[in-house]
Structures are given as C-alpha cells and as structure tokens.
GROMACS .gro file of C-alpha atoms in nm:
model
  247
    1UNK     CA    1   2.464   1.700   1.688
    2UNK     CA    2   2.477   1.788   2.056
    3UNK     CA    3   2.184   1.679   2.180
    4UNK     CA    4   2.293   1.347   2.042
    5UNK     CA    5   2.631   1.385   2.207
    6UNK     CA    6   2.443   1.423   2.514
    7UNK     CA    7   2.221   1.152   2.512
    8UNK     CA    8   2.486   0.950   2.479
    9UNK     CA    9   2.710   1.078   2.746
   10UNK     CA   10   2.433   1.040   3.008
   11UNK     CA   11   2.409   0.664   2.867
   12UNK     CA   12   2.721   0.640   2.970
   13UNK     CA   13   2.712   0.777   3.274
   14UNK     CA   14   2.395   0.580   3.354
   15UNK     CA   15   2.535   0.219   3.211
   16UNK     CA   16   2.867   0.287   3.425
   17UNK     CA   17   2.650   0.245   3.765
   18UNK     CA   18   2.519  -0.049   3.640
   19UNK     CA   19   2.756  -0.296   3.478
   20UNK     CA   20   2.946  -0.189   3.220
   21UNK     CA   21   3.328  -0.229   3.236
   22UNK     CA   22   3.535   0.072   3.118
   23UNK     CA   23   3.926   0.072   2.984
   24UNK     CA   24   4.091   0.325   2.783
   25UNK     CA   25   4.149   0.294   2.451
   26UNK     CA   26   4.538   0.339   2.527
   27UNK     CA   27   4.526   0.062   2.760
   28UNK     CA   28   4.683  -0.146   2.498
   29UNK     CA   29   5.016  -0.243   2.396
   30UNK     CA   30   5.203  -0.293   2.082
   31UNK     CA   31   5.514  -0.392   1.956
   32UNK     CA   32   5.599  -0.490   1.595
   33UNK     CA   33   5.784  -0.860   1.542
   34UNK     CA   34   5.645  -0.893   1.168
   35UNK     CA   35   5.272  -0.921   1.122
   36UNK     CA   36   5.228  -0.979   1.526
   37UNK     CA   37   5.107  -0.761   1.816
   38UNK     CA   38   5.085  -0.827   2.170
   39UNK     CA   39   4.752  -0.726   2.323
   40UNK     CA   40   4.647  -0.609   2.647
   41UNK     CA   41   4.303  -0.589   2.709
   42UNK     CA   42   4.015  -0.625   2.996
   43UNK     CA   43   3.778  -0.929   2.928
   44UNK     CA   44   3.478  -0.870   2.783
   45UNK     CA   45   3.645  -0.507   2.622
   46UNK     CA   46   3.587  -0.473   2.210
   47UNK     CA   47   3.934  -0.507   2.026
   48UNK     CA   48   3.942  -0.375   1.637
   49UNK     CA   49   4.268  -0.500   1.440
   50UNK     CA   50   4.228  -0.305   1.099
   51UNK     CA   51   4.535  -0.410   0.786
   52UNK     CA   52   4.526  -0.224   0.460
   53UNK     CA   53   4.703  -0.338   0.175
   54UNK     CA   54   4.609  -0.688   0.208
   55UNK     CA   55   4.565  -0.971  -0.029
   56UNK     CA   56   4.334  -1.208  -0.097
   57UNK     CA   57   4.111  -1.265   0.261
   58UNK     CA   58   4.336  -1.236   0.617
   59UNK     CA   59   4.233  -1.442   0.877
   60UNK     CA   60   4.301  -1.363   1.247
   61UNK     CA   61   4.478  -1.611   1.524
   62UNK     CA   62   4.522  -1.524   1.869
   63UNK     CA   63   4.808  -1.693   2.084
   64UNK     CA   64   4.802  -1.924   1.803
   65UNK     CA   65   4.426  -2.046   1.789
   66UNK     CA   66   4.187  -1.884   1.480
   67UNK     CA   67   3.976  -1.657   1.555
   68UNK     CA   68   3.784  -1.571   1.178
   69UNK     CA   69   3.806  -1.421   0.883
   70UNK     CA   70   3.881  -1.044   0.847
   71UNK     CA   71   3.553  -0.875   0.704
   72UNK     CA   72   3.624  -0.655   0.355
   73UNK     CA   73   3.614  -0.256   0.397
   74UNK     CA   74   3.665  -0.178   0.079
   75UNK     CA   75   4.028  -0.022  -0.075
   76UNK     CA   76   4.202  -0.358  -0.032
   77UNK     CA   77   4.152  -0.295   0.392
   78UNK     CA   78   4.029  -0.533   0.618
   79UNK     CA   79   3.836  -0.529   1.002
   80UNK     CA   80   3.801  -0.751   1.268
   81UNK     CA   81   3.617  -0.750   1.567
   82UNK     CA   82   3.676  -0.947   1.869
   83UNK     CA   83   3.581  -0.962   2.247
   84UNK     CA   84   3.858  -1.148   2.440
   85UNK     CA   85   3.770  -1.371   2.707
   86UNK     CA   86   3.909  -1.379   3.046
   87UNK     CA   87   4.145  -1.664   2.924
   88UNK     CA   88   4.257  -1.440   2.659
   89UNK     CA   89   4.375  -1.123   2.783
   90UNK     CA   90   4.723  -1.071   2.782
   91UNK     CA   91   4.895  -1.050   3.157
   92UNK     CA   92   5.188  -0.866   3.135
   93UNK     CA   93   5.488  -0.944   3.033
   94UNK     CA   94   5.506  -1.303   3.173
   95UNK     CA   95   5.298  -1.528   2.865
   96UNK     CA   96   5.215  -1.264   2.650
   97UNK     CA   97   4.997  -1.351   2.348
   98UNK     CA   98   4.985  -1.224   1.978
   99UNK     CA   99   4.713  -1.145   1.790
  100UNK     CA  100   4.839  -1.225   1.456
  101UNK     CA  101   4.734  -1.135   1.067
  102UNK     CA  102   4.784  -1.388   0.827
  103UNK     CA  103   4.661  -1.618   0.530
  104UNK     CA  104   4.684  -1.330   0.242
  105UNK     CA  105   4.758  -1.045   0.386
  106UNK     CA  106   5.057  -0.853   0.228
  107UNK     CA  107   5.150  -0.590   0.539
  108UNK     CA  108   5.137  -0.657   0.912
  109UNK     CA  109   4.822  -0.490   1.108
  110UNK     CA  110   4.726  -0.086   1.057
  111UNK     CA  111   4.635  -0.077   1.411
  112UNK     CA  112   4.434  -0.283   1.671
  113UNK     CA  113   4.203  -0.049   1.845
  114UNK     CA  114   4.039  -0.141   2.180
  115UNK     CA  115   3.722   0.029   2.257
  116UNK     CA  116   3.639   0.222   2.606
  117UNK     CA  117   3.275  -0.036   2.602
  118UNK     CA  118   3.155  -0.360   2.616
  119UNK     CA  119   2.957  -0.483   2.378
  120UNK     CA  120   2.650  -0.432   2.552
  121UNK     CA  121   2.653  -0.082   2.528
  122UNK     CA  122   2.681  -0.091   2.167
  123UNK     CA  123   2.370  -0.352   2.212
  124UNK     CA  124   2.171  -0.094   2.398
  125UNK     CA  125   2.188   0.151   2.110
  126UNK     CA  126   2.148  -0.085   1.813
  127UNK     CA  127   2.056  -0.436   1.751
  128UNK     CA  128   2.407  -0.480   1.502
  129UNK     CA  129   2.700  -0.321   1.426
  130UNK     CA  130   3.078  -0.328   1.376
  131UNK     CA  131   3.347  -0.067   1.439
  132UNK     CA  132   3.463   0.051   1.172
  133UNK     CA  133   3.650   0.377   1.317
  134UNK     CA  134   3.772   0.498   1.606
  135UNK     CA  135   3.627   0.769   1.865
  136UNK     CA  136   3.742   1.083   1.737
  137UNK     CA  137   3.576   1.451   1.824
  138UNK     CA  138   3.715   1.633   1.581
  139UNK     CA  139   3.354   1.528   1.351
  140UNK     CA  140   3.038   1.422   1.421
  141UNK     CA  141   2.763   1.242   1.231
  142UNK     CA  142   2.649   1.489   0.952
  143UNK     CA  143   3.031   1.591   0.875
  144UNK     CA  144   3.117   1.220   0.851
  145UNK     CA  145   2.840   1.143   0.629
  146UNK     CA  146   2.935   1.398   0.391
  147UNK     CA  147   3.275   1.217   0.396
  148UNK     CA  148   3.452   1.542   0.623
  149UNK     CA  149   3.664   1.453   0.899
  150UNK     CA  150   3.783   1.736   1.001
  151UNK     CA  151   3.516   1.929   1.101
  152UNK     CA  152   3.215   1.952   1.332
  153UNK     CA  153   2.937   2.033   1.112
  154UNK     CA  154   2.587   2.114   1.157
  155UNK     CA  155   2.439   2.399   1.003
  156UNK     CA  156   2.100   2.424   1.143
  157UNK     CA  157   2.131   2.720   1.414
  158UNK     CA  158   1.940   2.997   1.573
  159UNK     CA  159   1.997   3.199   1.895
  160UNK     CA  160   1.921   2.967   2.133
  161UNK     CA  161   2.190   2.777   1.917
  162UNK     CA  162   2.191   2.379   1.745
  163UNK     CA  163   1.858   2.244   1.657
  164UNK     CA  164   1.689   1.974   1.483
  165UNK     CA  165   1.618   2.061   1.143
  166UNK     CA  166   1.281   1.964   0.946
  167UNK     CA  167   1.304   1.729   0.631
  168UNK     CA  168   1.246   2.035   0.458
  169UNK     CA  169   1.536   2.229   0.575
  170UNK     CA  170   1.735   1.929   0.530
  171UNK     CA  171   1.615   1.901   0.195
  172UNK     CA  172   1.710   2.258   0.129
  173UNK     CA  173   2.062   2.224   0.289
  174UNK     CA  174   2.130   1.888   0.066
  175UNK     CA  175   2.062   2.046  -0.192
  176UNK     CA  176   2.260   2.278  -0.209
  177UNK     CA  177   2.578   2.059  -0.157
  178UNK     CA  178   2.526   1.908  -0.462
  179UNK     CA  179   2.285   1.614  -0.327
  180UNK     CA  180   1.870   1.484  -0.391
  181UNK     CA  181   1.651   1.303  -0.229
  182UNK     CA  182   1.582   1.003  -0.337
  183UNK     CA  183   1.328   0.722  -0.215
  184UNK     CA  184   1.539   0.389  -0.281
  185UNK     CA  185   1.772   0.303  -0.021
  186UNK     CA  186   2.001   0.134  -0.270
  187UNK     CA  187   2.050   0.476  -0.383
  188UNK     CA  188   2.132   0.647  -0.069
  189UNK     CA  189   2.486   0.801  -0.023
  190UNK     CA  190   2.348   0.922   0.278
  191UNK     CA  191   2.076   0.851   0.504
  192UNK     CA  192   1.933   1.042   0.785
  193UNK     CA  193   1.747   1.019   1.043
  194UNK     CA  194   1.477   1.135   1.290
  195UNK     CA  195   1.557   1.309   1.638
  196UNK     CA  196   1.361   1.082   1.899
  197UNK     CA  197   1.224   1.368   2.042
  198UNK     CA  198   1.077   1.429   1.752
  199UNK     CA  199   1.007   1.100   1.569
  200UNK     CA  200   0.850   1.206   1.280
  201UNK     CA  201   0.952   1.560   1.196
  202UNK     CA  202   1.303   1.651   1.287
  203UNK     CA  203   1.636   1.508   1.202
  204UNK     CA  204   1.885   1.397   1.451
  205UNK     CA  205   2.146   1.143   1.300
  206UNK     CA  206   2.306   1.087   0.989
  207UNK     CA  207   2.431   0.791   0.807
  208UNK     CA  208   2.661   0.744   0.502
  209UNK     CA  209   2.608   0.488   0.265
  210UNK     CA  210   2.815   0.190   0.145
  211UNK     CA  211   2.595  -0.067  -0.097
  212UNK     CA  212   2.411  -0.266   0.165
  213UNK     CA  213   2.592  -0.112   0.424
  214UNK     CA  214   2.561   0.193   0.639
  215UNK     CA  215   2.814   0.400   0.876
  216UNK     CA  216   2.773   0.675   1.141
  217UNK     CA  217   2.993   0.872   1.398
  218UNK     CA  218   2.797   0.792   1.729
  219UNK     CA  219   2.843   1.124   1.903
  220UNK     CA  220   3.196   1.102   2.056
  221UNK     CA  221   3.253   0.734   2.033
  222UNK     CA  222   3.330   0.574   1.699
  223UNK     CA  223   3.203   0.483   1.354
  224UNK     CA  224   2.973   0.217   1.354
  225UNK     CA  225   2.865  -0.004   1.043
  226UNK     CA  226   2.525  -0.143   1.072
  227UNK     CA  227   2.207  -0.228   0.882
  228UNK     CA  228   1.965   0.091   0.735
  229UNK     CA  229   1.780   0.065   1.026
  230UNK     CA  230   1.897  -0.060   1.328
  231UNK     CA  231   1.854   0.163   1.627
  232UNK     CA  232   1.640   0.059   1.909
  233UNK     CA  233   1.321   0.297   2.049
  234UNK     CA  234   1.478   0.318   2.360
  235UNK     CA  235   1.859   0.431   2.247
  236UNK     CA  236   1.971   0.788   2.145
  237UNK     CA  237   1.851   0.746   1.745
  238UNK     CA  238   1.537   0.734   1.592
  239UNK     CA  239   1.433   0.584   1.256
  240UNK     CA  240   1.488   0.649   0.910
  241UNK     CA  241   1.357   0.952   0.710
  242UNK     CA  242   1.493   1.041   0.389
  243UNK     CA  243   1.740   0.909   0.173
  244UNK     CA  244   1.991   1.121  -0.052
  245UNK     CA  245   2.240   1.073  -0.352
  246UNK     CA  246   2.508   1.249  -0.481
  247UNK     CA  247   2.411   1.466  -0.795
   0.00000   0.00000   0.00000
C-alpha cells in the first residue's frame, strides 16, 4: 500500500541522518570458480547467499572459516544471512575472499544478495526477521501474499485514491478470490494486518503464510520472514487482525 511505502521511505530518510550505513545492492561482485563467489561488501551491510537444488543441509564458509548452517526455504532451496565484519569485507582485488557453499549442496550459489541496510533498520521495524527476497517494486504486500509478483495490487480505491480497507471489506474482497476467514493462525495462508493509523479498524499490511512461518514485501525493500506478530508500535505496521485460508 502507499501509505506504507511512505512510511517507510521517510524511515529511511530519517535513519540516514542518524547512523545508518547505505550501499547498493549492486555494490557486489561475483565471479563463478565452482561453488565460490567473491564478495564485496561494507561492514556491518546484510549479505543473502540463496542455492536451490541442494542436498541434504549446506553450510556456509567465508575465506575459509564456517559461518552456519543454511536455513531450509522449502523446494529443496536454502538462505543464509550474514553481516560481515570489518575484517571480512572483501578489498579489492588484492586478498579477495570467497564465500563458499558446501557440505550437501548439489549446485553452486543462486545468488548472494547484499541489502541497501543494516540490520538495525530491519530492527527498528520488527523485533526478527530474515530476508527471504529481494527489493523488487514491481509488487507490494497484498499482491505478494496472494502469491502475485507481478503486479501492484490493492483494490480498495475511491477518488481521493488508495485507502485502508475495513475487516469487512477485506472480508468481502477475500472472499471473493476464493479465500475465508479463519480464526487459527495455523490455518492462515494469509494474514493481515492493521494500518497504525488505525489500529483497530483498518488494514494496512499483509502477510503470507508458511507453517510457523510468515513473509511480507516491506514496501519497496524486500521480503521478510518473521514470526505472526512481530512488528514494533513504533515501526510502519501494526498488529494482527484476521487470518485467511485458501478455499
């Protein structure tokens, strides 16, 4: 939604005159020697390395020292998210260092994606959460948790153009694509929630369910797993309000 789009641009904008580092997310570099990659990256800066196609559980090393585990995504992929030090960026040409897939995987890495934030401004908007996707514009959160990607979707409109819809519009418009509400969140393909202007009344965010799981586009930044619940009173999303399931 726009509003939401907003909220978080002026977050930005706010954050950068404080402390927050900024890089873009082609400020990286890759070439291919087998399952290796060199990366460039500012300290502190959130690197993604994503491999599909893998067996068993990968494990990530970095200039030769182990990082973790990669964390399941479902459809034989697997995620990682790391914040290199200062002693791990990669300086040019001169030393470069590999981030490196192995221990089960069966193809080298999809792509390593290196966010535009630090971590703290994904800590000012929720208390966890992983990327899961990169920023994209081409969808926002209500297209993405009816699993479109192509599209920016929200159909709740009037002259003065995109607002908030009530439950009970939402209801209406779930509905009619195929889904119903349902009060168990173990049930919920998707989950939305309320507008923080409008805490308990209008919606504002949406969330698409995965078991325990839950992911949303953040305006025009990424796709964020995290908890049912997670957003803080002071960050651009409000609490849960309904819960829906596919028909």
């Amino acid at each position: 939604m726009k509003k939401n789009v907003i909220r978080i641009v002026i977050l930005v904008v706010l954050s950068s005159l404080i402390s927050f580092s900024f890089v873009s997310a082609l400020s990286i570099s890759i070439t291919q020697p087998t399952t290796s990659y060199v990366v460039y990256s500012e300290s502190g800066i959130m690197c993604s390395a994503n491999v599909q196609n893998a067996n068993g559980s990968p494990s990530i090393s970095y200039d030769g020292t182990y990082l973790g585990s990669m964390t399941s995504g479902g459809y034989n992929s697997y995620y990682f998210n790391w914040h290199p030090t200062s002693s791990q960026r990669g300086l040019g040409t001169q030393g470069r260092k590999w981030l490196k897939v192995s221990s089960g995987s069966s193809s080298a890495l999809k792509s390593i994606y290196v966010s535009e934030y630090t971590a703290s401004f994904y800590n000012d908007i929720a208390t966890n959460w992983t990327i899961v996707g990169a920023a994209d514009t081409d969808y926002n959160c209500f297209a993405y948790a009816l699993g479109i990607t192509n599209e920016n979707l929200w159909p709740w409109k009037n002259w003065l153009g995109e607002y908030p819809p009530t439950v009970s519009e939402l209801d209406t418009e779930m509905n009619s694509r195929g889904y119903t509400r349902t009060y168990s969140a173990s049930q919920a393909d998707v989950v939305a929630y309320y507008d923080i202007d409008y805490p308990n009344s209008r919606i504002g965010h949406f969330a698409r369910g995965y078991g325990s799981a839950f992911r949303s586009k953040w305006g025009k930044i990424e796709v964020m797993q995290t908890s049912i619940d997670p957003y803080k009173s002071n960050g651009p999303y409000g609490s849960v309000a309904a819960y829906y399931k596919k028909n």
